Short mmCIF file of C-alpha atoms in Angstrom, two decimals:
data_model
loop_
_atom_site.label_atom_id
_atom_site.label_comp_id
_atom_site.label_asym_id
_atom_site.label_seq_id
_atom_site.Cartn_x
_atom_site.Cartn_y
_atom_site.Cartn_z
CA MET A 1 87.09 103.21 96.43
CA SER A 2 85.78 102.04 93.49
CA ARG A 3 81.43 101.49 92.78
CA PHE A 4 81.46 98.60 93.23
CA ARG A 5 82.63 98.96 96.62
CA LYS A 6 80.07 102.28 97.63
CA ILE A 7 77.69 99.85 95.94
CA LEU A 8 78.58 97.24 98.53
CA LEU A 9 79.16 99.33 101.44
CA ALA A 10 75.39 101.17 100.83
CA VAL A 11 73.43 97.86 100.71
CA ALA A 12 75.53 96.49 104.45
CA ASN A 13 74.51 99.78 105.64
CA CYS A 14 70.63 99.03 105.28
CA LEU A 15 71.17 95.63 105.52
CA SER A 16 73.44 95.09 108.79
CA THR A 17 70.07 96.35 111.74
CA LEU A 18 68.25 93.04 110.39
CA TRP A 19 71.98 91.08 109.91
CA ARG A 20 72.28 91.73 113.70
CA ILE A 21 68.85 90.89 114.97
CA ILE A 22 70.28 87.20 114.60
CA PRO A 23 72.19 86.25 117.75
CA GLY A 24 76.03 86.83 117.32
CA SER A 25 76.74 83.45 118.22
CA LEU A 26 75.11 82.09 115.48
CA ARG A 27 76.38 84.15 113.51
CA GLU A 28 80.21 83.80 114.15
CA LEU A 29 78.63 80.59 112.93
CA PHE A 30 77.49 80.64 110.47
CA ILE A 31 80.23 82.64 109.09
CA THR A 32 83.10 80.47 110.03
CA GLY A 33 80.65 77.30 108.28
CA LEU A 34 80.75 78.92 105.44
CA TYR A 35 84.31 79.46 105.41
CA ILE A 36 84.65 75.72 106.11
CA LEU A 37 83.54 75.07 103.05
CA GLU A 38 84.80 77.83 100.85
CA SER A 39 88.03 75.93 102.06
CA ARG A 40 87.61 72.44 101.45
CA GLY A 41 88.07 70.78 98.04
CA ASN A 42 91.62 70.44 96.44
CA ILE A 43 93.78 71.30 99.22
CA LYS A 44 95.35 74.51 96.83
CA GLY A 45 92.52 76.04 95.85
CA GLY A 46 91.32 76.13 98.62
CA MET A 47 94.04 77.82 100.69
CA ALA A 48 93.67 80.94 97.80
CA ARG A 49 89.82 80.96 97.72
CA LEU A 50 89.95 81.46 102.20
CA PHE A 51 92.92 84.01 101.46
CA SER A 52 90.36 85.85 98.44
CA LEU A 53 87.95 85.90 101.70
CA GLN A 54 90.27 87.38 103.70
CA ASP A 55 91.56 89.78 102.17
CA LYS A 56 88.43 91.37 101.21
CA LEU A 57 88.12 91.00 105.30
CA LEU A 58 90.95 93.03 105.89
CA TRP A 59 89.55 95.86 103.70
CA VAL A 60 86.69 96.21 105.45
CA ILE A 61 88.22 96.22 108.32
CA ASN A 62 90.14 99.24 107.64
CA GLU A 63 87.22 101.14 105.74
CA ARG A 64 85.58 100.95 109.23
CA ALA A 65 89.22 101.57 111.35
CA MET A 66 88.50 104.89 109.25
CA ALA A 67 85.27 105.79 110.72
CA TYR A 68 87.10 104.80 113.91
CA GLY A 69 89.11 106.90 113.82
CA LYS A 70 87.12 109.54 111.66
CA GLY A 71 88.92 110.02 108.33
CA GLU A 72 92.25 108.95 109.16
CA HIS A 73 93.81 106.13 109.83
CA PRO A 74 94.03 103.72 113.67
CA LYS A 75 97.60 102.73 112.13
CA HIS A 76 98.85 106.12 112.48
CA ARG A 77 98.62 106.91 116.10
CA LEU A 78 98.69 103.46 116.89
CA THR A 79 102.26 102.31 115.12
CA LYS A 80 104.17 105.95 115.94
CA TYR A 81 105.46 105.25 112.08
CA HIS A 82 105.31 108.98 111.75
CA ASP A 83 108.46 109.61 114.44
CA PHE A 84 110.55 108.30 112.95
CA PHE A 85 110.53 110.98 109.77
CA CYS A 86 109.95 113.73 112.68
CA ASP A 87 112.60 112.21 114.70
CA ASN A 88 115.22 111.94 112.15
CA ILE A 89 114.72 115.83 110.39
CA GLN A 90 117.72 118.35 111.77
CA SER A 91 116.21 121.76 112.50
CA GLN A 92 116.30 124.25 110.18
CA ALA A 93 116.03 121.04 107.19
CA ASN A 94 114.00 121.56 103.66
CA VAL A 95 111.55 118.97 103.06
CA LEU A 96 110.07 117.11 100.58
CA ASP A 97 107.35 114.73 101.09
CA ILE A 98 106.38 112.75 98.28
CA GLY A 99 103.74 111.05 97.92
CA CYS A 100 101.99 113.09 100.95
CA GLY A 101 98.44 112.33 100.38
CA CYS A 102 96.08 113.76 102.37
CA GLY A 103 99.45 114.71 104.43
CA ALA A 104 99.16 112.90 108.46
CA VAL A 105 102.94 112.95 107.24
CA SER A 106 103.42 115.68 106.35
CA ARG A 107 101.29 117.59 108.66
CA SER A 108 104.24 115.66 111.99
CA ILE A 109 106.92 117.17 110.53
CA ALA A 110 105.91 119.79 109.98
CA ARG A 111 104.27 120.29 113.80
CA ASN A 112 106.54 118.64 115.40
CA ASN A 113 109.85 120.46 113.56
CA PRO A 114 108.61 124.01 112.90
CA SER A 115 112.36 125.41 111.83
CA CYS A 116 111.66 123.02 109.12
CA THR A 117 110.07 124.17 106.00
CA VAL A 118 108.02 120.94 104.54
CA THR A 119 106.49 120.64 101.50
CA GLY A 120 103.95 118.09 100.35
CA VAL A 121 103.61 117.03 96.81
CA ASP A 122 101.25 113.87 95.73
CA ARG A 123 99.48 113.64 92.41
CA ASN A 124 95.91 113.00 93.71
CA PRO A 125 93.90 115.92 92.96
CA GLU A 126 91.51 114.51 95.47
CA ARG A 127 93.49 113.83 98.66
CA LEU A 128 94.96 116.60 97.87
CA ALA A 129 92.43 118.91 98.36
CA GLN A 130 92.06 117.01 102.03
CA ALA A 131 95.36 117.91 102.99
CA LYS A 132 95.06 121.40 102.25
CA ALA A 133 92.02 121.98 103.84
CA GLU A 134 93.34 120.19 106.66
CA ASN A 135 96.75 122.25 107.32
CA ASP A 136 97.09 124.30 110.27
CA TYR A 137 101.46 125.33 109.57
CA SER A 138 102.47 128.28 107.51
CA ASN A 139 105.52 125.40 108.10
CA LEU A 140 104.05 122.81 105.04
CA SER A 141 102.79 123.71 101.70
CA TYR A 142 101.14 121.33 99.03
CA ILE A 143 101.76 120.29 95.11
CA GLU A 144 99.94 118.97 93.88
CA ALA A 145 102.82 116.86 90.76
CA ASP A 146 103.78 113.89 89.51
CA VAL A 147 107.07 112.94 90.45
CA CYS A 148 107.79 110.83 88.14
CA ILE A 149 107.66 112.99 85.83
CA THR A 150 108.57 115.98 87.79
CA LEU A 151 109.45 118.29 91.67
CA PRO A 152 109.50 121.32 92.66
CA ALA A 153 112.41 123.60 91.05
CA LYS A 154 114.00 123.53 94.70
CA GLU A 155 117.39 122.09 96.54
CA TYR A 156 115.57 119.76 99.05
CA ASP A 157 117.86 118.90 101.79
CA VAL A 158 115.74 115.74 103.08
CA ILE A 159 113.50 113.16 100.56
CA VAL A 160 110.74 111.93 102.85
CA LEU A 161 109.16 108.44 100.52
CA SER A 162 106.28 106.57 103.28
CA ASN A 163 104.59 103.91 101.21
CA VAL A 164 105.63 105.89 97.73
CA LEU A 165 108.57 102.97 96.65
CA GLU A 166 106.41 99.64 96.12
CA HIS A 167 104.22 101.66 94.00
CA ILE A 168 106.80 102.21 91.67
CA ASP A 169 107.86 100.47 88.96
CA ASP A 170 111.55 102.08 87.98
CA ARG A 171 112.51 101.96 91.50
CA VAL A 172 116.82 102.55 90.91
CA GLY A 173 115.71 105.08 88.28
CA PHE A 174 113.08 107.75 90.55
CA LEU A 175 115.79 107.16 92.60
CA GLN A 176 118.20 108.73 90.38
CA SER A 177 115.76 111.41 89.31
CA VAL A 178 115.01 112.46 92.87
CA LEU A 179 119.18 112.68 93.87
CA SER A 180 120.23 114.78 90.85
CA ARG A 181 116.99 116.99 91.24
CA THR A 182 116.69 117.66 94.82
CA GLU A 183 119.83 117.24 96.05
CA ALA A 184 119.05 115.87 98.68
CA LYS A 185 121.62 113.85 101.16
CA VAL A 186 118.66 112.06 103.28
CA ILE A 187 116.15 109.53 101.95
CA LEU A 188 113.89 108.85 104.71
CA ILE A 189 111.86 105.69 103.39
CA ARG A 190 108.80 103.32 104.69
CA VAL A 191 108.56 100.11 102.99
CA PRO A 192 106.39 96.83 103.96
CA ASN A 193 108.87 93.94 105.20
CA PHE A 194 108.10 90.85 102.54
CA GLU A 195 109.25 88.58 105.50
CA ARG A 196 105.84 90.13 107.46
CA ASP A 197 104.03 87.15 108.25
CA TRP A 198 105.00 83.24 107.10
CA THR A 199 101.16 83.45 105.42
CA ILE A 200 103.86 86.21 102.54
CA PRO A 201 105.49 83.34 101.13
CA LEU A 202 103.08 80.58 101.12
CA ARG A 203 100.53 83.41 99.29
CA LYS A 204 103.87 83.35 96.14
CA GLU A 205 104.04 79.73 96.32
CA ILE A 206 101.12 78.94 95.84
CA ASN A 207 100.46 81.81 93.22
CA VAL A 208 98.09 83.95 94.71
CA GLY A 209 98.48 88.03 95.32
CA TYR A 210 100.71 88.85 98.47
CA PHE A 211 101.12 92.49 97.83
CA SER A 212 98.96 94.64 100.63
CA ASP A 213 97.63 96.84 97.66
CA GLU A 214 97.83 95.83 93.42
CA GLU A 215 98.61 98.79 93.02
CA HIS A 216 102.84 97.62 94.36
CA PHE A 217 105.33 96.51 92.61
CA ILE A 218 107.26 94.43 94.43
CA GLU A 219 106.90 94.78 98.38
CA HIS A 220 110.76 94.45 99.33
CA THR A 221 113.03 92.05 101.42
CA VAL A 222 115.65 93.94 103.80
CA ASP A 223 118.17 92.23 101.41
CA GLU A 224 116.38 93.79 98.30
CA LEU A 225 116.01 97.36 99.07
CA MET A 226 119.47 97.33 100.49
CA HIS A 227 120.63 96.12 97.04
CA GLU A 228 118.01 98.93 95.65
CA LEU A 229 119.70 101.86 97.69
CA ARG A 230 123.46 100.61 97.52
CA GLU A 231 123.03 101.18 93.76
CA VAL A 232 122.08 104.09 94.20
CA GLY A 233 124.14 105.39 95.74
CA LEU A 234 123.00 105.59 99.62
CA ASN A 235 123.79 103.85 102.86
CA PRO A 236 121.82 102.89 105.17
CA VAL A 237 122.83 104.60 108.39
CA THR A 238 119.43 102.41 110.60
CA VAL A 239 117.50 100.53 108.98
CA THR A 240 114.52 99.33 110.84
CA THR A 241 112.54 96.23 110.66
CA LEU A 242 108.73 96.67 112.62
CA TRP A 243 104.95 96.45 112.58
CA GLY A 244 105.82 94.44 108.87
CA GLU A 245 107.34 97.39 107.57
CA ILE A 246 111.11 98.33 106.75
CA TRP A 247 112.18 101.82 107.86
CA ALA A 248 114.83 102.89 107.11
CA ARG A 249 117.31 106.46 107.65
CA CYS A 250 119.46 106.81 103.72
CA GLU A 251 122.31 109.44 103.28
CA LEU A 252 124.64 110.03 99.82
CA ALA A 253 127.06 108.06 99.97
CA ALA A 254 130.39 110.46 100.21
CA ASP A 255 131.33 109.12 96.88
CA GLY A 256 127.83 109.84 95.33
#
């Protein structure tokens, strides 16, 4: 989180009690009025400003969601996307969770697949320290590394890429490197779906940022993701679109 956002939250915490003295209906009317005023004038410009405000509102919602979840975003529990990874890993597999972050998915895999050996890798030392501090599983370990530069010197059966590909510019080169260095035969992928909502292509049409994270290079359509996977010799065995995301189980093609 940026220093500016930390300061903004600290100020909000100090002023929130005074703000809530105003009746809720009046607060809502005032805020709605500001939205309407901000949208007036040039239609395209007004929509762009509203989308910018929507992004800031979503940031606040996510910040409150993290507080509600006591440090873990409720989406992990509510969307049950961890089940997609756990259910697609065979027993006794060596699993590499690339870009594991604070280790939520890694822990789920280790807990639900106790015969497997799970390794989480991430380049962010702070998030990795959190993952290590919360690790209660003997079949789970973590490594700090930038996988675009180096990978653990070990063969793996399954690669987990949960919200990782969209952060990489040369995705085809990255996937080729991962496959050649790990010799994995199965890759489980989760990415944001560009076709999740009608406002996303509208944002693109009026030249407003439409990525859910400013660090993304792409947010795939299903066709775009399938093209990239096949380009590196991966066969998408199952593809699911759910919760505004694409979940794909991919296997190395027979001639790959």
